[in-house]
Short mmCIF file of C-alpha atoms in Angstrom, two decimals:
data_model
loop_
_atom_site.label_atom_id
_atom_site.label_comp_id
_atom_site.label_asym_id
_atom_site.label_seq_id
_atom_site.Cartn_x
_atom_site.Cartn_y
_atom_site.Cartn_z
CA MET N 16 26.81 28.48 13.00
CA GLY N 17 29.14 26.68 15.56
CA ASN N 18 28.37 22.98 15.79
CA ASN N 19 25.88 22.53 18.86
CA LEU N 20 24.04 25.14 16.61
CA LEU N 21 23.82 23.15 13.78
CA LEU N 22 22.34 20.10 15.83
CA PHE N 23 20.17 21.89 17.77
CA PHE N 24 18.03 23.73 15.02
CA GLY N 25 18.58 20.28 12.82
CA ILE N 26 16.86 18.57 15.54
CA LEU N 27 14.25 21.21 15.55
CA ILE N 28 13.64 21.71 12.27
CA GLY N 29 13.30 17.04 12.15
CA ILE N 30 10.78 17.82 15.07
CA ILE N 31 8.66 19.55 13.05
CA ALA N 32 9.06 17.97 10.84
CA TYR N 33 7.39 14.75 12.22
CA VAL N 34 5.20 17.36 14.10
CA ALA N 35 4.15 18.48 11.03
CA LEU N 36 3.16 14.66 9.40
CA TYR N 37 1.59 13.65 12.45
CA ILE N 38 -0.30 15.87 12.78
CA GLY N 39 -1.88 16.39 9.25
CA LYS N 40 -3.14 12.75 9.44
CA GLY N 41 -4.64 13.38 12.91
CA ILE N 42 -6.51 16.35 11.11
CA GLN N 43 -7.22 13.22 8.17
CA LYS N 44 -8.90 11.77 10.52
CA TYR N 45 -11.15 14.40 12.82
CA ALA N 46 -12.42 14.94 8.76
CA ILE N 47 -13.58 11.87 8.33
CA GLU N 48 -15.17 11.16 11.90
CA GLY N 49 -17.35 14.56 11.20
CA PHE N 50 -18.16 14.00 7.87
CA LYS N 51 -18.95 9.90 9.21
CA GLU N 52 -21.47 11.96 11.89
CA ASP N 53 -22.71 14.24 9.62
CA LYS N 54 -22.58 14.55 5.61
CA THR N 55 -24.68 17.28 5.31
CA VAL N 56 -21.34 19.90 6.17
CA LYS N 57 -18.96 17.80 2.66
CA SER N 58 -17.71 21.04 2.16
CA LYS N 59 -16.19 21.42 5.13
CA HIS N 60 -15.13 17.78 5.81
CA SER N 61 -13.91 18.13 2.66
CA GLY N 62 -11.66 21.87 3.66
CA ILE N 63 -10.92 20.08 6.70
CA TRP N 64 -9.74 16.76 5.17
CA ILE N 65 -7.40 18.33 2.64
CA PHE N 66 -5.72 21.32 4.75
CA GLY N 67 -4.46 18.15 6.89
CA THR N 68 -3.78 16.35 3.64
CA ILE N 69 -1.10 19.10 3.19
CA LEU N 70 0.18 19.24 6.58
CA THR N 71 0.98 16.06 5.88
CA ALA N 72 2.58 16.64 2.40
CA SER N 73 4.81 19.30 4.27
CA PHE N 74 7.14 16.77 5.60
CA VAL N 75 9.45 16.22 2.58
CA PHE N 76 9.60 18.63 2.20
CA ILE N 77 10.09 20.48 5.77
CA GLN N 78 12.52 16.70 6.32
CA TRP N 79 15.34 17.89 4.03
CA ILE N 80 16.40 21.08 5.01
CA PRO N 81 18.01 19.26 8.47
CA LEU N 82 19.85 17.00 5.90
CA THR N 83 20.95 18.99 4.00
CA LEU N 84 21.11 22.31 5.12
CA PHE N 85 22.04 21.66 9.12
CA HIS N 86 24.17 18.19 7.07
CA THR N 87 22.44 16.37 10.30
CA PRO N 88 22.73 13.08 10.55
CA MET N 89 19.52 10.35 10.02
CA ASN N 90 20.29 8.32 12.98
CA LEU N 91 19.29 11.75 15.06
CA ILE N 92 16.60 12.90 12.67
CA ALA N 93 14.76 9.29 12.55
CA PRO N 94 13.96 8.29 16.04
CA LEU N 95 12.49 11.68 16.80
CA GLU N 96 9.65 10.58 14.50
CA GLY N 97 8.49 9.08 18.28
CA ILE N 98 7.76 12.77 18.47
CA GLY N 99 5.48 12.98 15.73
CA LEU N 100 3.86 9.97 17.38
CA ILE N 101 3.63 11.31 20.36
CA THR N 102 1.92 14.06 19.33
CA LEU N 103 -0.78 12.81 17.64
CA LEU N 104 -2.11 10.42 20.79
CA VAL N 105 -1.93 14.88 22.29
CA PHE N 106 -4.47 15.98 19.25
CA SER N 107 -6.20 12.32 19.57
CA ILE N 108 -7.30 12.51 23.22
CA PHE N 109 -8.03 16.94 23.21
CA PHE N 110 -9.28 16.58 20.03
CA LEU N 111 -11.14 12.92 19.14
CA LYS N 112 -11.89 12.54 22.79
CA GLU N 113 -10.60 9.29 23.33
CA LYS N 114 -8.46 7.73 26.72
CA ILE N 115 -5.26 7.39 27.05
CA SER N 116 -4.63 4.41 29.12
CA THR N 117 -1.14 2.90 31.46
CA LEU N 118 -0.10 1.56 28.22
CA GLU N 119 -0.05 4.69 26.37
CA LEU N 120 1.66 6.76 28.86
CA PHE N 121 4.93 3.78 29.33
CA GLY N 122 5.05 4.37 25.61
CA VAL N 123 5.71 8.08 25.67
CA ILE N 124 7.78 8.49 28.57
CA LEU N 125 10.11 5.88 26.86
CA ILE N 126 9.70 7.81 24.12
CA ILE N 127 10.71 10.82 25.56
CA ALA N 128 13.85 8.35 27.11
CA GLY N 129 14.77 6.83 23.84
CA THR N 130 14.80 10.00 22.10
CA VAL N 131 17.28 12.01 24.38
CA LEU N 132 19.14 8.69 24.90
CA ILE N 133 20.13 9.72 21.63
CA ASN N 134 20.42 12.93 21.45
CA LEU N 135 23.07 12.45 23.94
CA VAL N 136 26.03 11.98 21.98
CA ALA N 137 28.85 15.03 20.99
CA VAL N 138 28.17 14.92 16.99
CA THR N 139 31.67 16.05 15.87
CA PRO N 140 31.62 18.93 12.60
CA GLU N 141 33.43 16.85 10.39
CA GLU N 142 30.13 14.42 10.78
CA LEU N 143 28.07 16.86 10.19
CA GLN N 144 29.60 17.82 6.64
CA ARG N 145 30.75 14.23 6.20
CA VAL N 146 28.45 11.84 3.73
CA ALA N 147 30.14 9.15 2.52
CA LEU N 148 27.70 7.50 -0.12
CA ASN N 149 28.64 3.27 -0.47
CA LEU N 150 27.08 3.14 -3.23
CA LYS N 151 27.29 -1.12 -3.72
CA ALA N 152 25.83 -1.37 -0.17
CA PHE N 153 23.28 2.03 -1.57
CA TRP N 154 22.59 -0.78 -4.29
CA ILE N 155 22.08 -4.00 -2.33
CA CYS N 156 20.28 -2.97 0.20
CA LEU N 157 17.92 -1.62 -1.85
CA GLY N 158 17.61 -4.92 -4.06
CA ILE N 159 16.98 -6.73 -0.50
CA THR N 160 14.14 -3.91 0.08
CA SER N 161 12.16 -4.03 -3.39
CA GLY N 162 12.02 -8.11 -3.85
CA ILE N 163 10.60 -8.45 0.16
CA SER N 164 8.58 -5.55 -0.59
CA LEU N 165 7.42 -7.01 -4.12
CA ILE N 166 6.93 -10.36 -2.86
CA ALA N 167 4.53 -8.51 0.10
CA PHE N 168 2.82 -6.57 -2.74
CA LEU N 169 2.47 -10.24 -5.40
CA LEU N 170 0.77 -11.93 -1.62
CA VAL N 171 -1.51 -9.62 -1.12
CA PHE N 172 -4.62 -11.56 -1.91
CA ARG N 173 -3.71 -14.78 -0.71
CA LEU N 174 -2.26 -14.18 2.94
CA SER N 175 -4.20 -13.10 5.59
CA ASP N 176 -5.70 -9.18 6.49
CA THR N 177 -3.86 -8.81 9.59
CA LEU N 178 -0.78 -10.40 8.19
CA THR N 179 -0.46 -8.88 4.77
CA GLY N 180 -1.48 -4.99 6.55
CA VAL N 181 2.50 -6.27 9.28
CA ILE N 182 3.98 -6.72 5.35
CA LEU N 183 3.23 -4.03 3.81
CA GLY N 184 3.08 -1.38 6.74
CA LEU N 185 6.44 -2.83 7.55
CA ALA N 186 7.57 -2.41 3.58
CA ALA N 187 6.23 1.75 2.97
CA GLY N 188 8.46 2.24 6.03
CA SER N 189 11.40 1.06 4.90
CA PHE N 190 10.58 2.97 1.37
CA MET N 191 10.18 5.77 3.86
CA ALA N 192 13.11 5.08 5.26
CA PHE N 193 14.94 5.20 1.87
CA GLN N 194 13.43 8.93 1.45
CA THR N 195 14.88 9.74 4.20
CA LEU N 196 18.89 8.23 2.89
CA ALA N 197 17.70 9.73 -0.47
CA LYS N 198 16.89 13.51 1.60
CA ARG N 199 20.13 12.76 3.34
CA ILE N 200 22.54 12.33 -0.04
CA THR N 201 21.46 15.17 -1.68
CA ASP N 202 23.65 17.20 -0.19
CA ILE N 203 26.41 15.72 -2.86
CA ASN N 204 26.49 18.12 -5.47
CA SER N 205 27.42 15.77 -7.82
CA LEU N 206 24.04 13.46 -6.86
CA ALA N 207 21.75 16.12 -5.63
CA LEU N 208 19.27 16.11 -8.82
CA ILE N 209 18.76 13.00 -8.86
CA PHE N 210 17.93 11.93 -6.53
CA THR N 211 15.37 14.38 -5.40
CA PHE N 212 13.98 12.51 -7.99
CA VAL N 213 14.67 9.80 -6.69
CA THR N 214 13.67 11.01 -2.92
CA PHE N 215 10.05 11.78 -5.11
CA LEU N 216 9.63 8.42 -6.16
CA PHE N 217 10.19 6.97 -2.20
CA ALA N 218 7.48 9.84 -1.48
CA ILE N 219 4.85 7.54 -3.89
CA LEU N 220 5.95 4.05 -2.75
CA THR N 221 5.94 4.44 1.29
CA LEU N 222 2.11 7.00 0.53
CA GLY N 223 1.24 3.84 -1.84
CA PHE N 224 1.75 0.82 0.32
CA THR N 225 1.01 2.68 2.95
CA GLN N 226 -2.58 2.46 0.90
CA LEU N 227 -2.55 -0.31 0.21
CA ALA N 228 -1.42 -1.04 4.47
CA LEU N 229 -4.78 0.66 5.77
CA ALA N 230 -6.52 -0.81 3.27
CA LYS N 231 -6.02 -4.37 4.47
CA THR N 232 -6.02 -3.56 8.88
CA ARG N 233 -6.29 -1.43 11.01
CA ALA N 234 -4.24 1.73 11.34
CA ASN N 235 -3.37 0.69 15.02
CA ILE N 236 -1.26 -2.54 13.15
CA VAL N 237 -0.29 -0.55 10.99
CA ILE N 238 1.21 2.14 12.05
CA PRO N 239 3.72 0.49 14.93
CA CYS N 240 5.58 -1.48 12.00
CA PHE N 241 5.61 2.15 9.64
CA THR N 242 6.47 3.39 12.34
CA SER N 243 10.19 0.99 14.24
CA ALA N 244 11.20 -0.13 9.95
CA SER N 245 11.25 3.42 9.28
CA ILE N 246 13.75 4.10 12.54
CA SER N 247 15.72 0.92 12.59
CA LEU N 248 16.21 0.66 8.72
CA THR N 249 16.86 4.51 8.30
CA THR N 250 19.50 3.87 11.11
CA LEU N 251 21.50 0.79 9.35
CA LEU N 252 21.38 2.50 6.19
CA GLY N 253 23.16 5.74 7.47
CA ILE N 254 26.25 2.71 9.21
CA PHE N 255 26.72 1.44 5.71
CA VAL N 256 25.42 3.10 2.98
CA ILE N 257 26.97 6.16 4.34
CA ASP N 258 28.80 5.18 6.82
CA GLU N 259 27.13 6.95 9.68
CA ILE N 260 28.75 6.84 13.47
CA ILE N 261 26.72 5.36 15.84
CA TYR N 262 27.10 4.51 19.77
CA PRO N 263 25.67 1.82 21.98
CA ILE N 264 23.60 4.39 24.03
CA GLN N 265 22.01 6.04 20.76
CA ILE N 266 21.42 2.05 19.97
CA ILE N 267 19.55 1.60 23.43
CA GLY N 268 17.22 4.69 22.98
CA ILE N 269 15.96 3.58 19.13
CA VAL N 270 14.78 0.71 20.79
CA CYS N 271 13.58 1.96 24.14
CA ILE N 272 11.63 3.95 20.91
CA ILE N 273 10.46 1.61 19.33
CA ILE N 274 9.21 -0.75 22.33
CA GLY N 275 7.35 2.45 23.54
CA ILE N 276 6.08 2.47 19.74
CA ILE N 277 4.57 -0.82 20.08
CA GLY N 278 3.60 -0.80 23.97
CA MET N 279 1.34 2.78 22.71
CA ASN N 280 -0.81 0.49 19.27
CA ILE N 281 -0.93 -2.60 21.44
CA TYR N 282 -3.59 -0.68 23.71
CA LEU N 283 -4.65 1.15 20.41
CA SER N 284 -5.38 -1.84 19.05
CA ARG N 285 -7.11 -3.33 22.21
CA THR N 286 -9.23 -1.16 22.11
CA GLY N 287 -9.82 -0.47 18.37
CA GLU N 288 -11.29 -4.20 18.33
CA LYS N 289 -13.21 -3.56 20.63
CA LYS N 290 -14.64 -0.96 19.15
CA VAL N 291 -15.59 -2.68 16.28
CA ALA N 292 -17.31 -5.35 18.12
CA GLU N 293 -19.43 -2.60 19.47
CA GLU N 294 -21.27 -0.93 16.24
CA GLU N 295 -22.16 -4.59 15.05
CA ALA N 296 -23.51 -5.53 18.26
CA SER N 297 -25.42 -2.32 17.79
CA LEU N 298 -25.90 -3.20 13.73
CA GLN N 299 -27.52 -6.57 15.08
CA ILE N 300 -29.93 -5.15 17.15
CA ASP N 301 -30.81 -2.29 15.05
CA LEU N 302 -32.00 -5.15 12.79
CA GLU N 303 -33.55 -7.83 14.93
CA GLN N 304 -35.21 -4.53 16.09
CA ASP N 305 -36.66 -3.89 12.39
CA GLU N 306 -36.96 -7.89 11.85
CA THR N 307 -39.50 -7.51 14.47
CA LYS N 308 -41.27 -4.21 14.10
CA PRO N 309 -45.00 -4.93 13.06
CA LYS N 310 -45.49 -4.73 8.90
CA GLU N 311 -47.71 -2.26 7.78
CA VAL N 312 -50.45 -3.24 5.09
CA HIS N 313 -51.44 -0.93 1.86
CA ASN N 314 -54.83 -1.99 0.76
#
């Protein structure tokens, strides 16, 4: 199979992996919102939620294909997560009936532009096949990330919910980056088995820290932290741990994607706060109305 064809299929399957991940998240949200509105059809909403969960979990296996079978460099795969985020936005507009703002549209354009810039670089066959693992760099990077994540976990009950959510979101995104790295290392035959188990370990840590982060603060704060950490750290790990080559135009593309992700979620965060405020105001009005109602006197 030719070099260009390898890259094409690698990038295509990488996009499918992230689309599955974020559509799965959207379906889970759709099921939860549906359950809130109508609790009488619990089995229906549970079935939808399970389908979303299966779709989300399929990401772990689909992402493996371009990284090992097609030898696609991590610095081409990781930024495709921005495409997944755009898919979630489109899903939210058509199925969750949410509106899109100018800022979100600007973020979408930046993400698409960044993805195009990253994939403009021609990758040689030697770069596709080479995985020059530097185990010392791997353990140093893992030690630093694990140490910061452990401190974040210990500070869960000491910092404000928002700050804790941000730190845990960054930690979850970092473990996502190590998950991607571990999949790429399974391309080395002698390390394939052990790093398969390592991949699942990082997948569990990613899920655990994500759930902790979401329990502390809103998804609109956690998602940009998670995605930005995942994309940027994956790129750095590719350079320092497996000697991948990155070009200046790709760095510009990654910066565009991260700015686009943050821009999209600034608006979502503001609308989320507005929605919460409206719900609290509505609840307060209902309570006041209940208090003013005349109480029935029973003989």
